[in-house]
Amino acid sequence: MVRTGVYPGSFDPVTLGHMDIIRRAAHLVDRLVIGVTTNASKSPMFTLDERLDMVRREVDGIVDGVDGAATEIHVVAFDSLLMHFAEREGASIIIRGLRAVADFEYEYQMAGMNQQLNDDIETVFLMADVALQPIASRLVKEIALYGGEISRFVTPSVADQVRARVERIGRTVEG
Ligand code: PNS
């Protein structure tokens, strides 16, 4: 039986923390579906298509690096309930990265609600490498917006994309 896991998120932008979770998750499942949400409630820095391309490019970059894991990795957009997406993909687990105590309450509630929606699909929490623990997309954007250095938190190509976007937003703000 093929074990499928769904790793959902906004990936706005994809960080080294996300990539570490993807590598770890690839060892747990035969097929990993990275679900990129449209997330209408947030106003993302990158469009859905940009985020899909970004995640696909970064995943292509690590496929050989998922040492020994013969995992198929797909990057798919979703605009529905996470549980409906996981069911559609035939997933038996939903993977979430857990960083700190601050994440726990939200994740606990979401896992609990998802369990009520479908008790056959388990939420599994993974911890990224300790050095990558504090990384959050929101803070990467904030640091970049204030001209700080983000190269320790994202890959060079993502850093370039974020800097280019910040420059464009800056020019828009300045009129
Ligand atoms: O990267 P994020 O913002 O932490 O990802 C959040 C995500 C995509 C997992 C969450 O917003 C989500 O599941 N959205 C789909 C809507 C949904 O299923 N909401 C109810 C969850 S109980």
PDB file of C-alpha atoms in Angstrom, residues 21-92:
ATOM      1  CA  ILE A  21      10.403  19.286   7.253  1.00  0.00           C
ATOM      2  CA  ILE A  22       9.951  18.182   3.613  1.00  0.00           C
ATOM      3  CA  ARG A  23      13.198  16.168   3.798  1.00  0.00           C
ATOM      4  CA  ARG A  24      12.139  14.553   7.062  1.00  0.00           C
ATOM      5  CA  ALA A  25       8.594  13.854   5.846  1.00  0.00           C
ATOM      6  CA  ALA A  26       9.964  12.220   2.700  1.00  0.00           C
ATOM      7  CA  HIS A  27      11.368   9.469   4.917  1.00  0.00           C
ATOM      8  CA  LEU A  28       7.987   8.726   6.447  1.00  0.00           C
ATOM      9  CA  VAL A  29       5.777   8.357   3.371  1.00  0.00           C
ATOM     10  CA  ASP A  30       5.963   6.899  -0.129  1.00  0.00           C
ATOM     11  CA  ARG A  31       4.190   9.866  -1.684  1.00  0.00           C
ATOM     12  CA  LEU A  32       4.402  13.359  -0.275  1.00  0.00           C
ATOM     13  CA  VAL A  33       1.918  15.970  -1.473  1.00  0.00           C
ATOM     14  CA  ILE A  34       2.923  19.510  -0.585  1.00  0.00           C
ATOM     15  CA  GLY A  35      -0.340  21.459  -0.522  1.00  0.00           C
ATOM     16  CA  VAL A  36       0.060  25.147  -1.223  1.00  0.00           C
ATOM     17  CA  THR A  37      -2.985  27.013  -0.002  1.00  0.00           C
ATOM     18  CA  THR A  38      -4.510  30.002  -1.717  1.00  0.00           C
ATOM     19  CA  ASN A  39      -5.228  31.240   1.824  1.00  0.00           C
ATOM     20  CA  ALA A  40      -7.680  34.002   1.053  1.00  0.00           C
ATOM     21  CA  SER A  41      -7.641  35.159   4.683  1.00  0.00           C
ATOM     22  CA  LYS A  42      -4.008  36.273   4.417  1.00  0.00           C
ATOM     23  CA  SER A  43      -2.639  38.697   1.873  1.00  0.00           C
ATOM     24  CA  PRO A  44       0.438  36.902   0.660  1.00  0.00           C
ATOM     25  CA  MET A  45       3.590  38.567  -0.643  1.00  0.00           C
ATOM     26  CA  PHE A  46       3.672  36.039  -3.501  1.00  0.00           C
ATOM     27  CA  THR A  47       0.806  34.908  -5.705  1.00  0.00           C
ATOM     28  CA  LEU A  48      -0.286  31.292  -5.627  1.00  0.00           C
ATOM     29  CA  ASP A  49       1.503  30.603  -8.928  1.00  0.00           C
ATOM     30  CA  GLU A  50       4.688  32.216  -7.665  1.00  0.00           C
ATOM     31  CA  ARG A  51       4.555  30.140  -4.485  1.00  0.00           C
ATOM     32  CA  LEU A  52       3.891  26.933  -6.445  1.00  0.00           C
ATOM     33  CA  ASP A  53       6.847  27.641  -8.751  1.00  0.00           C
ATOM     34  CA  MET A  54       9.048  28.538  -5.801  1.00  0.00           C
ATOM     35  CA  VAL A  55       8.244  25.353  -3.857  1.00  0.00           C
ATOM     36  CA  ARG A  56       8.576  23.189  -7.012  1.00  0.00           C
ATOM     37  CA  ARG A  57      11.966  24.691  -7.819  1.00  0.00           C
ATOM     38  CA  GLU A  58      13.241  24.212  -4.254  1.00  0.00           C
ATOM     39  CA  VAL A  59      11.922  20.638  -4.104  1.00  0.00           C
ATOM     40  CA  ASP A  60      13.615  19.842  -7.438  1.00  0.00           C
ATOM     41  CA  GLY A  61      16.803  21.068  -5.835  1.00  0.00           C
ATOM     42  CA  ILE A  62      16.641  18.576  -2.958  1.00  0.00           C
ATOM     43  CA  VAL A  63      15.167  15.459  -4.537  1.00  0.00           C
ATOM     44  CA  ASP A  64      18.607  13.853  -4.808  1.00  0.00           C
ATOM     45  CA  GLY A  65      19.323  15.060  -1.316  1.00  0.00           C
ATOM     46  CA  VAL A  66      16.469  13.057   0.219  1.00  0.00           C
ATOM     47  CA  ASP A  67      19.017  10.337   0.828  1.00  0.00           C
ATOM     48  CA  GLY A  68      17.640   6.903   0.244  1.00  0.00           C
ATOM     49  CA  ALA A  69      14.013   7.989   0.387  1.00  0.00           C
ATOM     50  CA  ALA A  70      12.249   6.744  -2.760  1.00  0.00           C
ATOM     51  CA  THR A  71       9.495   9.251  -2.248  1.00  0.00           C
ATOM     52  CA  GLU A  72       7.410  10.845  -4.969  1.00  0.00           C
ATOM     53  CA  ILE A  73       6.972  14.518  -4.179  1.00  0.00           C
ATOM     54  CA  HIS A  74       4.133  16.532  -5.710  1.00  0.00           C
ATOM     55  CA  VAL A  75       3.441  20.225  -5.220  1.00  0.00           C
ATOM     56  CA  VAL A  76      -0.271  20.948  -5.561  1.00  0.00           C
ATOM     57  CA  ALA A  77      -2.452  24.013  -4.980  1.00  0.00           C
ATOM     58  CA  PHE A  78      -5.544  23.697  -2.821  1.00  0.00           C
ATOM     59  CA  ASP A  79      -8.421  26.017  -2.089  1.00  0.00           C
ATOM     60  CA  SER A  80     -10.576  23.869   0.144  1.00  0.00           C
ATOM     61  CA  LEU A  81     -10.701  22.475   3.612  1.00  0.00           C
ATOM     62  CA  LEU A  82      -7.391  20.815   4.367  1.00  0.00           C
ATOM     63  CA  MET A  83      -9.203  17.612   5.288  1.00  0.00           C
ATOM     64  CA  HIS A  84     -11.063  17.506   1.975  1.00  0.00           C
ATOM     65  CA  PHE A  85      -7.755  18.034   0.174  1.00  0.00           C
ATOM     66  CA  ALA A  86      -6.114  15.242   2.194  1.00  0.00           C
ATOM     67  CA  GLU A  87      -9.046  12.907   1.423  1.00  0.00           C
ATOM     68  CA  ARG A  88      -8.876  13.759  -2.294  1.00  0.00           C
ATOM     69  CA  GLU A  89      -5.175  12.947  -2.302  1.00  0.00           C
ATOM     70  CA  GLY A  90      -5.761   9.620  -0.522  1.00  0.00           C
ATOM     71  CA  ALA A  91      -3.538  10.710   2.375  1.00  0.00           C
ATOM     72  CA  SER A  92      -3.318   8.807   5.637  1.00  0.00           C
TER      73      SER A  92
END
